[in-house]
Short mmCIF file of C-alpha atoms in Angstrom, two decimals:
data_model
loop_
_atom_site.label_atom_id
_atom_site.label_comp_id
_atom_site.label_asym_id
_atom_site.label_seq_id
_atom_site.Cartn_x
_atom_site.Cartn_y
_atom_site.Cartn_z
CA MET W 7 -22.35 -51.75 14.28
CA THR W 8 -22.01 -48.77 11.96
CA THR W 9 -21.08 -45.63 13.60
CA PRO W 10 -23.89 -43.17 12.87
CA HIS W 11 -22.97 -40.26 10.78
CA LEU W 12 -23.48 -36.63 12.10
CA SER W 13 -26.15 -34.62 10.10
CA ALA W 14 -24.50 -32.58 7.27
CA VAL W 15 -26.00 -29.39 8.82
CA ARG W 16 -24.40 -30.16 12.23
CA ALA W 17 -20.99 -31.25 10.93
CA ALA W 18 -20.83 -28.17 8.70
CA THR W 19 -21.71 -25.86 11.57
CA THR W 20 -19.20 -27.56 13.91
CA GLY W 21 -16.36 -26.86 11.39
CA LEU W 22 -17.49 -23.27 10.69
CA VAL W 23 -17.77 -22.13 14.33
CA ALA W 24 -14.42 -23.81 15.02
CA ILE W 25 -12.73 -21.85 12.42
CA LEU W 26 -14.57 -18.72 13.53
CA ALA W 27 -13.44 -19.25 17.28
CA ALA W 28 -9.81 -19.90 16.06
CA LEU W 29 -9.72 -16.54 14.21
CA GLY W 30 -11.29 -14.68 17.07
CA VAL W 31 -8.99 -15.87 19.80
CA GLY W 32 -6.04 -15.38 17.50
CA HIS W 33 -6.91 -11.79 16.86
CA LEU W 34 -7.57 -11.09 20.60
CA VAL W 35 -4.03 -12.57 21.61
CA ALA W 36 -2.57 -10.47 19.03
CA GLY W 37 -4.21 -7.63 20.21
CA LEU W 38 -3.48 -8.04 23.74
CA LEU W 39 0.31 -8.62 22.81
CA LEU W 40 0.17 -5.28 20.97
CA LEU W 41 1.19 -7.24 18.02
CA PRO W 42 -1.62 -6.63 15.54
CA ALA W 43 0.43 -8.31 12.59
CA ALA W 44 0.76 -11.61 14.59
CA SER W 45 -3.03 -12.14 14.17
CA PRO W 46 -2.96 -15.32 12.01
CA PHE W 47 -5.69 -14.04 9.68
CA LEU W 48 -3.58 -11.00 8.85
CA ALA W 49 -0.35 -12.93 8.82
CA VAL W 50 -1.57 -15.43 6.31
CA GLY W 51 -2.90 -12.68 4.25
CA ASN W 52 0.38 -10.63 4.32
CA ALA W 53 2.29 -13.96 3.37
CA PHE W 54 -0.07 -14.40 0.49
CA ILE W 55 0.72 -10.79 -0.62
CA ASP W 56 4.41 -11.56 -0.46
CA ARG W 57 4.18 -14.61 -2.69
CA THR W 58 1.69 -12.92 -5.28
CA PRO W 59 3.29 -12.62 -8.80
CA ALA W 60 3.76 -9.01 -9.85
CA PRO W 61 1.36 -9.26 -12.64
CA VAL W 62 -1.42 -10.67 -10.29
CA LYS W 63 -0.65 -7.74 -7.93
CA ASP W 64 -1.06 -5.35 -10.70
CA PHE W 65 -4.39 -7.00 -11.70
CA ALA W 66 -5.61 -6.60 -8.25
CA ILE W 67 -4.65 -3.02 -8.06
CA SER W 68 -6.11 -2.20 -11.56
CA THR W 69 -9.43 -4.05 -10.84
CA PHE W 70 -9.91 -3.10 -7.24
CA GLY W 71 -7.71 0.13 -6.77
CA THR W 72 -6.99 1.00 -3.22
CA ASN W 73 -9.75 -1.46 -2.09
CA ASP W 74 -7.38 -4.30 -3.38
CA LYS W 75 -6.63 -5.30 0.49
CA PRO W 76 -10.19 -5.28 1.51
CA ALA W 77 -10.97 -7.39 -1.41
CA LEU W 78 -8.40 -9.84 -0.34
CA LEU W 79 -9.63 -9.98 3.21
CA VAL W 80 -13.15 -10.71 2.00
CA GLY W 81 -11.67 -13.45 -0.32
CA MET W 82 -9.95 -14.89 2.53
CA ALA W 83 -12.89 -14.86 4.72
CA VAL W 84 -14.91 -16.72 2.09
CA VAL W 85 -12.24 -19.37 1.72
CA LEU W 86 -12.10 -19.97 5.46
CA VAL W 87 -15.80 -20.26 5.65
CA LEU W 88 -15.65 -22.97 2.86
CA ALA W 89 -12.78 -24.57 4.59
CA GLY W 90 -14.73 -24.71 7.85
CA LEU W 91 -17.76 -26.11 5.98
CA LEU W 92 -15.67 -28.82 4.35
CA ILE W 93 -13.57 -29.71 7.70
CA GLY W 94 -16.87 -30.42 9.33
CA LEU W 95 -18.46 -32.41 6.53
CA ALA W 96 -15.16 -34.35 6.38
CA SER W 97 -15.62 -35.28 10.06
CA ARG W 98 -19.15 -36.62 10.12
CA ARG W 99 -18.07 -40.11 11.12
CA THR W 100 -15.09 -39.23 13.47
CA VAL W 101 -13.68 -36.13 14.97
CA TRP W 102 -10.13 -36.95 13.77
CA PRO W 103 -10.17 -35.36 10.22
CA GLY W 104 -11.18 -32.05 11.71
CA VAL W 105 -8.63 -32.19 14.37
CA VAL W 106 -5.80 -32.79 11.87
CA ALA W 107 -7.07 -30.01 9.59
CA VAL W 108 -7.36 -27.54 12.42
CA VAL W 109 -3.80 -28.41 13.50
CA VAL W 110 -2.50 -28.03 10.05
CA LEU W 111 -4.23 -24.62 9.67
CA GLY W 112 -2.63 -23.59 13.02
CA ILE W 113 0.79 -24.66 11.66
CA VAL W 114 0.30 -22.50 8.60
CA GLY W 115 -0.65 -19.68 10.88
CA ALA W 116 2.29 -20.01 12.91
CA LEU W 117 4.65 -20.17 9.97
CA ALA W 118 3.13 -17.02 8.60
CA VAL W 119 3.49 -15.09 11.93
CA ASN W 120 7.05 -16.12 12.25
CA GLU W 121 7.75 -14.91 8.66
CA GLN W 122 6.14 -11.50 9.33
CA SER W 123 8.85 -10.56 11.94
CA SER W 124 6.52 -10.70 15.15
CA GLY W 125 9.15 -12.44 17.15
CA ARG W 126 8.54 -15.38 19.30
CA LEU W 127 6.12 -13.61 21.53
CA GLY W 128 3.87 -13.28 18.39
CA LEU W 129 3.72 -16.93 18.04
CA LEU W 130 1.34 -16.97 21.20
CA ALA W 131 -1.46 -15.77 18.62
CA PRO W 132 -1.56 -18.74 16.26
CA LEU W 133 -0.87 -21.24 19.24
CA GLY W 134 -3.98 -19.62 21.13
CA SER W 135 -5.92 -19.80 17.75
CA MET W 136 -5.20 -23.36 17.12
CA VAL W 137 -5.95 -24.44 20.82
CA ALA W 138 -9.37 -22.56 20.77
CA GLY W 139 -10.15 -24.24 17.24
CA LEU W 140 -9.50 -27.66 18.63
CA ALA W 141 -11.36 -27.20 21.88
CA VAL W 142 -14.50 -25.76 20.02
CA PHE W 143 -14.36 -28.41 17.40
CA TRP W 144 -14.10 -31.32 19.76
CA TRP W 145 -16.78 -29.97 22.09
CA LEU W 146 -19.29 -29.18 19.32
CA HIS W 147 -18.54 -32.34 17.50
CA ARG W 148 -19.58 -34.30 20.70
CA ARG W 149 -22.78 -32.07 21.30
CA ALA W 150 -23.64 -32.83 17.63
CA ARG W 151 -23.64 -36.62 18.10
CA PRO W 152 -27.21 -38.38 18.15
CA ALA W 153 -28.49 -38.83 21.72
CA ALA W 154 -28.00 -42.58 21.55
CA GLU W 155 -24.31 -42.37 20.88
CA THR W 156 -23.07 -40.29 23.96
CA PRO W 157 -22.89 -41.21 27.68
CA GLN W 158 -24.57 -38.09 28.40
CA GLY W 159 -27.61 -39.08 26.19
CA GLY W 160 -26.83 -36.05 23.71
CA VAL W 161 -28.00 -32.50 23.91
CA GLY W 162 -30.62 -32.34 21.31
CA ARG W 163 -30.96 -30.06 18.33
CA ARG W 164 -31.83 -27.05 20.63
CA GLY W 165 -28.76 -27.56 22.92
CA PHE W 166 -26.54 -27.87 19.97
CA VAL W 167 -27.86 -24.50 18.24
CA ILE W 168 -27.42 -22.80 21.53
CA GLY W 169 -23.87 -23.97 22.05
CA ALA W 170 -22.90 -23.18 18.39
CA ALA W 171 -24.56 -19.70 18.80
CA ALA W 172 -22.89 -18.79 21.91
CA THR W 173 -19.64 -19.85 20.70
CA SER W 174 -20.01 -17.79 17.59
CA VAL W 175 -20.76 -14.68 19.64
CA GLY W 176 -17.91 -15.39 21.94
CA ALA W 177 -15.57 -15.54 18.85
CA LEU W 178 -17.01 -12.35 17.38
CA LEU W 179 -16.47 -10.70 20.84
CA ALA W 180 -12.81 -12.01 21.20
CA GLY W 181 -12.23 -10.45 17.49
CA ALA W 182 -13.55 -7.19 18.56
CA GLY W 183 -11.62 -7.39 21.67
CA GLY W 184 -8.39 -7.80 19.45
CA PHE W 185 -9.11 -4.72 17.65
CA ALA W 186 -9.89 -2.66 20.65
CA SER W 187 -6.69 -3.97 22.40
CA ALA W 188 -4.36 -3.20 19.41
CA ARG W 189 -5.77 0.46 19.60
CA ARG W 190 -3.86 0.93 22.96
CA ILE W 191 -1.04 1.78 20.77
CA ASP W 192 -2.37 5.45 20.61
CA VAL W 193 -0.81 6.65 17.35
CA ALA W 194 -3.40 9.33 16.93
CA GLU W 195 -2.37 10.95 20.16
CA SER W 196 1.22 10.58 19.49
CA ARG W 197 0.70 12.05 16.00
CA ARG W 198 -1.24 15.18 17.66
CA GLY W 199 1.80 15.43 20.05
CA VAL W 200 4.08 16.17 16.99
CA GLY W 201 2.20 19.53 16.56
CA GLU W 202 2.32 21.90 13.59
CA LEU W 203 5.51 21.43 11.68
CA VAL W 204 7.08 24.77 10.54
CA PRO W 205 10.27 24.26 8.46
CA THR W 206 13.27 26.60 8.66
CA THR W 207 13.49 26.51 4.95
CA PRO W 208 9.77 26.58 3.61
CA ALA W 209 8.96 25.66 0.02
CA PRO W 210 8.09 28.51 -2.20
CA PRO W 211 4.44 29.45 -2.09
CA ILE W 212 2.26 27.62 -4.82
CA PRO W 213 1.17 29.98 -7.48
CA ALA W 214 -2.53 30.48 -7.85
CA ASP W 215 -2.52 29.52 -11.51
CA ALA W 216 -0.51 26.33 -10.79
CA ALA W 217 -3.78 24.15 -11.41
CA PHE W 218 -7.20 24.55 -12.53
CA PRO W 219 -9.43 22.78 -10.20
CA GLU W 220 -12.37 24.89 -11.36
CA LEU W 221 -11.91 23.17 -14.79
CA GLY W 222 -11.58 19.59 -13.34
CA THR W 223 -7.89 18.98 -12.58
CA PRO W 224 -6.78 18.09 -8.96
CA THR W 225 -5.89 20.91 -6.67
CA PHE W 226 -2.08 21.33 -6.86
CA LEU W 227 -1.48 20.01 -3.37
CA THR W 228 -3.10 16.92 -2.53
CA PRO W 229 -5.10 16.80 0.76
CA VAL W 230 -3.10 14.39 2.90
CA ALA W 231 -6.33 12.33 3.53
CA ASP W 232 -6.61 11.86 -0.36
CA PHE W 233 -2.96 11.11 -1.09
CA TYR W 234 -2.73 7.71 -2.86
CA ARG W 235 -1.65 4.78 -0.81
CA ILE W 236 -0.13 1.68 -2.15
CA ASP W 237 1.83 -0.78 0.00
CA VAL W 238 1.91 -4.53 1.07
CA ASN W 239 0.28 -4.15 4.50
CA LEU W 240 -3.29 -5.44 5.42
CA ALA W 241 -3.00 -3.68 8.61
CA VAL W 242 -1.13 -0.21 9.02
CA PRO W 243 1.85 -0.64 11.26
CA GLN W 244 1.44 1.38 14.55
CA LEU W 245 4.55 3.07 15.68
CA ARG W 246 4.29 6.03 18.19
CA ALA W 247 6.92 8.95 17.71
CA GLU W 248 8.16 8.65 21.25
CA ASP W 249 8.91 4.89 20.56
CA ALA W 250 10.68 5.49 17.12
CA THR W 251 14.35 5.60 16.54
CA LEU W 252 16.14 5.83 13.31
CA ARG W 253 19.53 3.75 13.18
CA ILE W 254 21.99 4.37 10.20
CA THR W 255 23.98 1.22 9.72
CA GLY W 256 25.83 -0.77 7.22
CA MET W 257 28.86 0.65 5.23
CA VAL W 258 29.27 3.96 7.43
CA ASP W 259 32.09 5.18 9.32
CA GLU W 260 30.16 5.49 12.54
CA PRO W 261 26.52 3.99 13.02
CA LEU W 262 24.10 6.52 14.26
CA GLU W 263 20.96 6.24 16.38
CA LEU W 264 18.57 9.12 16.41
CA SER W 265 15.31 9.37 18.25
CA PHE W 266 12.36 11.04 16.57
CA ASP W 267 12.77 14.14 18.88
CA ASP W 268 16.42 14.33 17.49
CA ILE W 269 15.20 14.50 13.98
CA ARG W 270 12.10 16.78 15.03
CA ASN W 271 14.77 19.36 16.39
CA MET W 272 16.92 19.42 13.26
CA THR W 273 16.90 22.02 10.77
CA LEU W 274 13.75 21.04 8.83
CA VAL W 275 13.33 21.75 5.11
CA GLU W 276 10.10 21.62 2.87
CA LYS W 277 9.94 20.26 -0.56
CA THR W 278 7.12 20.18 -3.10
CA ILE W 279 7.15 16.65 -4.52
CA THR W 280 4.81 14.65 -6.90
CA MET W 281 4.92 10.92 -6.19
CA THR W 282 3.94 8.10 -8.57
CA CYS W 283 3.31 4.44 -8.08
CA VAL W 284 4.77 2.03 -10.77
CA SER W 285 1.46 0.37 -10.88
CA ASN W 286 -0.34 3.45 -12.05
CA GLU W 287 -2.38 2.74 -15.23
CA VAL W 288 -2.34 5.15 -18.25
CA GLY W 289 -4.62 7.92 -17.06
CA GLY W 290 -4.60 6.49 -13.59
CA PRO W 291 -5.09 7.95 -10.07
CA TYR W 292 -1.83 6.77 -8.35
CA VAL W 293 0.01 10.16 -8.54
CA SER W 294 -0.39 13.01 -5.76
CA THR W 295 1.55 16.04 -4.65
CA ALA W 296 2.52 17.28 -1.21
CA ASN W 297 4.75 19.69 0.50
CA PHE W 298 7.01 17.11 2.39
CA ILE W 299 8.90 18.33 5.55
CA GLY W 300 11.93 16.65 6.97
CA VAL W 301 15.75 16.45 6.92
CA PRO W 302 17.79 15.91 3.66
CA LEU W 303 18.77 11.99 3.61
CA LEU W 304 22.31 12.92 2.19
CA GLU W 305 22.84 15.05 5.38
CA LEU W 306 21.96 12.28 7.72
CA LEU W 307 24.13 9.70 5.82
CA GLU W 308 27.02 12.01 5.81
CA ARG W 309 26.92 12.40 9.56
CA ALA W 310 27.48 8.62 9.82
CA GLY W 311 30.02 8.75 6.85
CA ILE W 312 29.51 6.90 3.79
CA ARG W 313 32.23 4.22 3.16
CA GLY W 314 33.69 3.68 -0.21
CA GLY W 315 31.84 0.68 -2.16
CA ALA W 316 28.49 1.50 -0.96
CA GLN W 317 25.82 1.07 -3.78
CA GLN W 318 22.40 1.39 -2.31
CA LEU W 319 20.56 2.67 0.68
CA VAL W 320 18.33 -0.05 2.00
CA GLY W 321 15.33 1.23 4.20
CA HIS W 322 13.93 -0.96 6.82
CA ALA W 323 10.42 -0.52 8.04
CA VAL W 324 9.01 -1.52 11.55
CA ASP W 325 7.10 -4.26 9.87
CA GLY W 326 10.26 -6.00 8.27
CA PHE W 327 9.59 -4.43 4.74
CA THR W 328 12.80 -3.36 3.06
CA LEU W 329 13.44 -1.09 0.02
CA GLY W 330 16.53 -0.27 -1.78
CA THR W 331 17.55 2.97 -3.47
CA PRO W 332 20.58 3.21 -5.65
CA LEU W 333 23.04 5.45 -3.92
CA ASP W 334 23.93 7.29 -7.27
CA MET W 335 20.19 8.05 -7.89
CA LEU W 336 19.88 9.31 -4.38
CA ARG W 337 22.94 11.64 -4.74
CA ALA W 338 21.41 12.81 -7.96
CA ALA W 339 18.22 13.88 -6.28
CA GLY W 340 20.44 15.91 -3.80
CA ASP W 341 18.82 17.86 -0.99
CA ASP W 342 15.44 16.94 -2.56
CA ALA W 343 15.66 13.64 -1.09
CA LEU W 344 14.12 13.73 2.26
CA LEU W 345 13.72 11.74 5.55
CA ALA W 346 10.25 13.18 6.00
CA ILE W 347 8.26 13.54 8.99
CA GLY W 348 5.43 15.69 7.62
CA MET W 349 3.10 16.40 4.67
CA ASN W 350 1.43 19.84 4.19
CA ARG W 351 2.54 21.13 7.46
CA GLU W 352 1.19 18.17 9.69
CA ALA W 353 2.73 14.99 10.80
CA LEU W 354 2.40 12.05 8.59
CA LEU W 355 -0.81 9.98 8.52
CA PRO W 356 -0.27 6.43 9.89
CA GLU W 357 -1.20 5.10 6.40
CA HIS W 358 1.69 7.30 4.87
CA GLY W 359 4.46 6.17 7.18
CA PHE W 360 4.15 8.06 10.53
CA PRO W 361 6.36 8.80 12.21
CA MET W 362 9.09 8.79 9.47
CA ARG W 363 9.39 7.81 5.85
CA THR W 364 11.70 8.31 2.86
CA VAL W 365 10.92 10.39 -0.23
CA VAL W 366 13.18 10.51 -3.15
CA PRO W 367 11.76 12.52 -6.24
CA GLY W 368 11.92 11.29 -9.61
CA LEU W 369 11.87 7.49 -8.90
CA TYR W 370 8.84 5.27 -8.50
CA GLY W 371 7.89 4.43 -5.08
CA TYR W 372 9.09 0.79 -5.01
CA VAL W 373 12.68 2.16 -4.95
CA SER W 374 12.25 5.51 -3.06
CA ALA W 375 9.67 5.46 -0.41
CA THR W 376 10.19 3.36 2.71
CA LYS W 377 7.27 4.14 5.25
CA TRP W 378 7.37 3.47 8.97
CA VAL W 379 11.19 3.36 8.52
CA THR W 380 13.42 2.56 11.41
CA GLU W 381 16.65 1.86 9.74
CA LEU W 382 18.73 3.08 6.98
CA GLU W 383 21.49 0.64 5.76
CA LEU W 384 24.24 1.47 3.40
CA ALA W 385 24.94 -1.73 1.33
CA THR W 386 26.08 -3.15 -1.81
CA TYR W 387 23.72 -4.93 -4.17
CA ASP W 388 24.24 -8.17 -2.50
CA VAL W 389 21.55 -7.09 -0.08
CA LYS W 390 18.31 -8.08 -1.63
CA PRO W 391 15.27 -5.90 -0.56
CA TYR W 392 11.80 -6.99 -0.62
CA TRP W 393 10.94 -6.32 -4.36
CA VAL W 394 14.42 -7.64 -5.50
CA GLU W 395 13.70 -10.94 -3.80
CA ARG W 396 10.61 -11.15 -5.80
CA GLY W 397 12.35 -10.96 -9.06
CA TRP W 398 12.31 -6.99 -9.73
CA ASP W 399 15.37 -5.38 -10.82
CA GLY W 400 16.73 -3.28 -8.10
CA GLN W 401 19.68 -1.53 -9.74
CA PRO W 402 20.60 0.50 -12.66
CA PRO W 403 20.13 0.21 -15.58
CA GLY W 404 16.97 -1.89 -14.76
CA ILE W 405 15.68 1.01 -12.50
CA VAL W 406 14.27 3.80 -14.78
CA PRO W 407 13.29 7.28 -13.86
CA ILE W 408 9.45 8.03 -13.66
CA LYS W 409 8.26 7.97 -17.25
CA ILE W 410 6.72 10.82 -18.96
CA SER W 411 2.88 10.74 -18.27
CA SER W 412 -0.28 12.77 -18.96
CA ARG W 413 -3.96 12.35 -18.42
CA VAL W 414 -7.19 14.14 -19.45
CA ASP W 415 -9.05 14.93 -16.10
CA ALA W 416 -12.12 16.86 -17.80
CA PRO W 417 -14.27 16.10 -19.56
CA THR W 418 -14.57 12.52 -18.02
CA SER W 419 -14.96 9.50 -20.29
CA PHE W 420 -18.65 9.48 -21.76
CA GLN W 421 -19.57 12.84 -20.19
CA ARG W 422 -22.26 14.81 -22.29
CA LEU W 423 -21.47 18.44 -22.45
CA PRO W 424 -23.84 21.37 -23.78
CA GLY W 425 -22.84 22.88 -27.05
CA GLY W 426 -20.64 25.72 -27.45
CA ASP W 427 -16.91 26.05 -26.52
CA VAL W 428 -15.48 22.99 -24.66
CA THR W 429 -12.49 23.26 -22.28
CA ILE W 430 -10.18 20.26 -21.93
CA ALA W 431 -8.02 20.05 -18.77
CA GLY W 432 -5.54 17.66 -17.54
CA THR W 433 -2.27 16.81 -15.72
CA ALA W 434 1.04 15.87 -16.84
CA TRP W 435 4.18 14.69 -15.02
CA ALA W 436 7.90 13.69 -15.52
CA GLN W 437 9.56 14.27 -12.21
CA GLY W 438 13.15 15.12 -12.37
CA ARG W 439 12.86 16.70 -15.76
CA GLY W 440 9.65 18.69 -15.73
CA ILE W 441 6.91 19.26 -18.36
CA SER W 442 7.81 21.58 -21.05
CA ARG W 443 4.83 21.14 -23.55
CA VAL W 444 1.64 19.30 -23.80
CA GLU W 445 -0.31 18.57 -27.06
CA LEU W 446 -3.91 17.61 -27.65
CA ARG W 447 -5.62 15.95 -30.71
CA LEU W 448 -9.25 16.06 -31.14
CA ASP W 449 -10.68 13.16 -33.26
CA LYS W 450 -8.31 12.87 -36.08
CA GLY W 451 -7.35 16.45 -36.35
CA PRO W 452 -3.84 18.01 -35.98
CA TRP W 453 -1.99 18.22 -32.69
CA GLN W 454 -2.53 21.60 -30.79
CA ALA W 455 -0.26 23.05 -27.99
CA ALA W 456 -2.41 23.26 -24.76
CA GLU W 457 -1.82 26.24 -22.32
CA LEU W 458 0.38 25.19 -19.31
CA ALA W 459 -0.33 26.04 -15.90
CA THR W 460 2.81 27.84 -13.89
CA GLU W 461 5.48 25.33 -13.23
CA VAL W 462 6.20 24.91 -9.50
CA ASN W 463 9.44 22.86 -10.01
CA PRO W 464 10.79 20.06 -12.13
CA ASN W 465 9.83 17.53 -9.34
CA THR W 466 5.96 18.19 -9.68
CA TRP W 467 3.19 17.70 -11.85
CA ARG W 468 1.96 20.51 -14.35
CA MET W 469 -1.55 21.13 -15.41
CA PHE W 470 -2.79 21.97 -18.92
CA ARG W 471 -6.02 23.35 -20.51
CA LEU W 472 -7.24 24.10 -24.27
CA THR W 473 -10.53 25.66 -24.93
CA THR W 474 -12.08 25.06 -28.45
CA ALA W 475 -15.39 25.05 -30.26
CA LEU W 476 -16.76 21.51 -31.38
CA PRO W 477 -19.72 20.48 -33.32
CA ALA W 478 -22.45 18.25 -31.83
CA GLY W 479 -21.64 14.53 -31.53
CA GLN W 480 -19.16 12.27 -30.19
CA HIS W 481 -15.53 13.27 -29.84
CA THR W 482 -12.26 11.78 -28.80
CA VAL W 483 -9.38 13.78 -27.42
CA THR W 484 -5.89 12.35 -26.94
CA CYS W 485 -3.09 14.00 -24.95
CA ARG W 486 0.82 13.73 -25.05
CA ALA W 487 3.44 15.42 -23.12
CA PHE W 488 7.12 16.40 -23.50
CA ASP W 489 9.67 16.65 -20.65
CA GLY W 490 11.98 19.47 -20.01
CA ASP W 491 14.56 17.79 -22.22
CA GLY W 492 11.95 17.98 -25.13
CA GLN W 493 11.59 14.09 -25.08
CA MET W 494 7.99 13.20 -26.24
CA GLN W 495 5.86 10.66 -24.01
CA ALA W 496 5.92 7.22 -25.41
CA GLU W 497 2.79 6.30 -27.64
CA ASP W 498 2.87 2.51 -27.46
CA ARG W 499 0.59 1.39 -24.69
CA LEU W 500 2.15 -0.97 -22.26
CA ARG W 501 0.13 -1.90 -18.92
CA LEU W 502 1.80 -1.48 -15.81
CA ILE W 503 4.76 -3.95 -15.67
CA ASN W 504 6.32 -4.91 -18.86
CA PRO W 505 7.24 -8.65 -19.48
CA GLY W 506 10.58 -9.55 -17.69
CA PRO W 507 11.91 -8.64 -14.41
CA VAL W 508 12.02 -4.88 -14.84
CA PRO W 509 9.01 -2.91 -13.46
CA ASP W 510 8.89 -0.10 -16.06
CA GLY W 511 5.55 1.60 -15.29
CA SER W 512 2.77 2.11 -17.85
CA THR W 513 3.15 4.05 -21.32
CA GLY W 514 0.98 5.18 -23.83
CA TRP W 515 -1.17 8.16 -24.84
CA HIS W 516 -4.40 8.74 -22.81
CA SER W 517 -7.79 9.16 -24.56
CA ILE W 518 -11.26 9.77 -23.51
CA VAL W 519 -14.52 9.84 -25.59
CA PHE W 520 -17.24 12.39 -24.86
CA THR W 521 -20.28 13.94 -26.40
CA VAL W 522 -21.33 17.56 -27.27
CA GLU W 523 -25.08 18.00 -27.38
#
């Protein structure tokens, strides 16, 4: 006698609800363990990010901006929904294809969690996820069988719907419980406990004419909440200041271990620094400026004693991420390179590395900015940090200083302006060298020197403006900048990371089109 198949609807629903239950329970267990990164859903997402080729990462950033991670999570959710439906449909005759599929997904989750440095305890989350998925799939599959096929006589359509709905609600509540449990790590309260940060050596005041926000440029200091964020984390690492320690290890005379309070009580300095992401497009938004407060990195390293032969400083983050800064470039930055604990006179936000991070001006973030840092290791180039393991060059001459860049902030693209004088305003930067000149070209006319705002220091951006009369019609404005050495910004446009293993950053003159009425 042929075994009756489950209906397509019941089979697909069984697979989908089982996947939902697995995700919810996995997230709940990770939350109860206070290991949010051990959630199989997040761990697999982070593992996917780790294996994504640089050009694909850049495409995601350029397409979705800072919403690249929510876009990935949505994409993963869609894939898991489809996987659940297919698992169910493949199990219409027998439960075993679904059982095997759930086990395989559980193993994938466990491998991802293990890779994300959550420790053996973190493996309980994918284990719980797999057990929940198997139990729900087996139970619903039996309830979905026709009445004549089971000793209990089946449960009927209504009973199956109630069981599936109740399980789905339970899975959603479990996931919500995971989020709530993870919040027991009260980073917000810890951050408030740091209090206002007043440096012993403050940065010079920002001149009133250092920016032209009334004309459309950013304010000179970026509000902390608006500072750009680019990293590899789907979930922001949660580390309280009172639990944080900084170890200085590797090629040192005497390893050190410092608590956050030890660092908080040191002589704090304040530096005004503009940071830029290597993935910033021509004219892009991933550049921001803040008054960073902290302790000079070299001062800390010299306490431990830098041994001869050390070539790079490898920063280790609480989530296992590593980042390497060439020691020669760190020394060239001098006292401007910081172990930072604050921005704009307040503690770092969790998104920006609370409680501690590194900041080295003049270098792109992928070799200068370890957020959530817990260890500074002096090493040779034999140690391969995160990006070097993924094919990027991590040592000179491959590492280049931040390239000369400029952009037009106002007018905006395709803006329509009233007739009369038109003011063009924008921003330029070449950290470490400063900006000495900016020129603008209107349509195919000659280059004209723009008026520069007051320079704050060579490690920060510099605003510019030009007012001119233009006839009615469509116009194109192009900008180019010159650094403090007189070097002109490259004209050829190269998007993001050039071909090959060296992340160069984008180059090219920024242009926008607008209309005068």
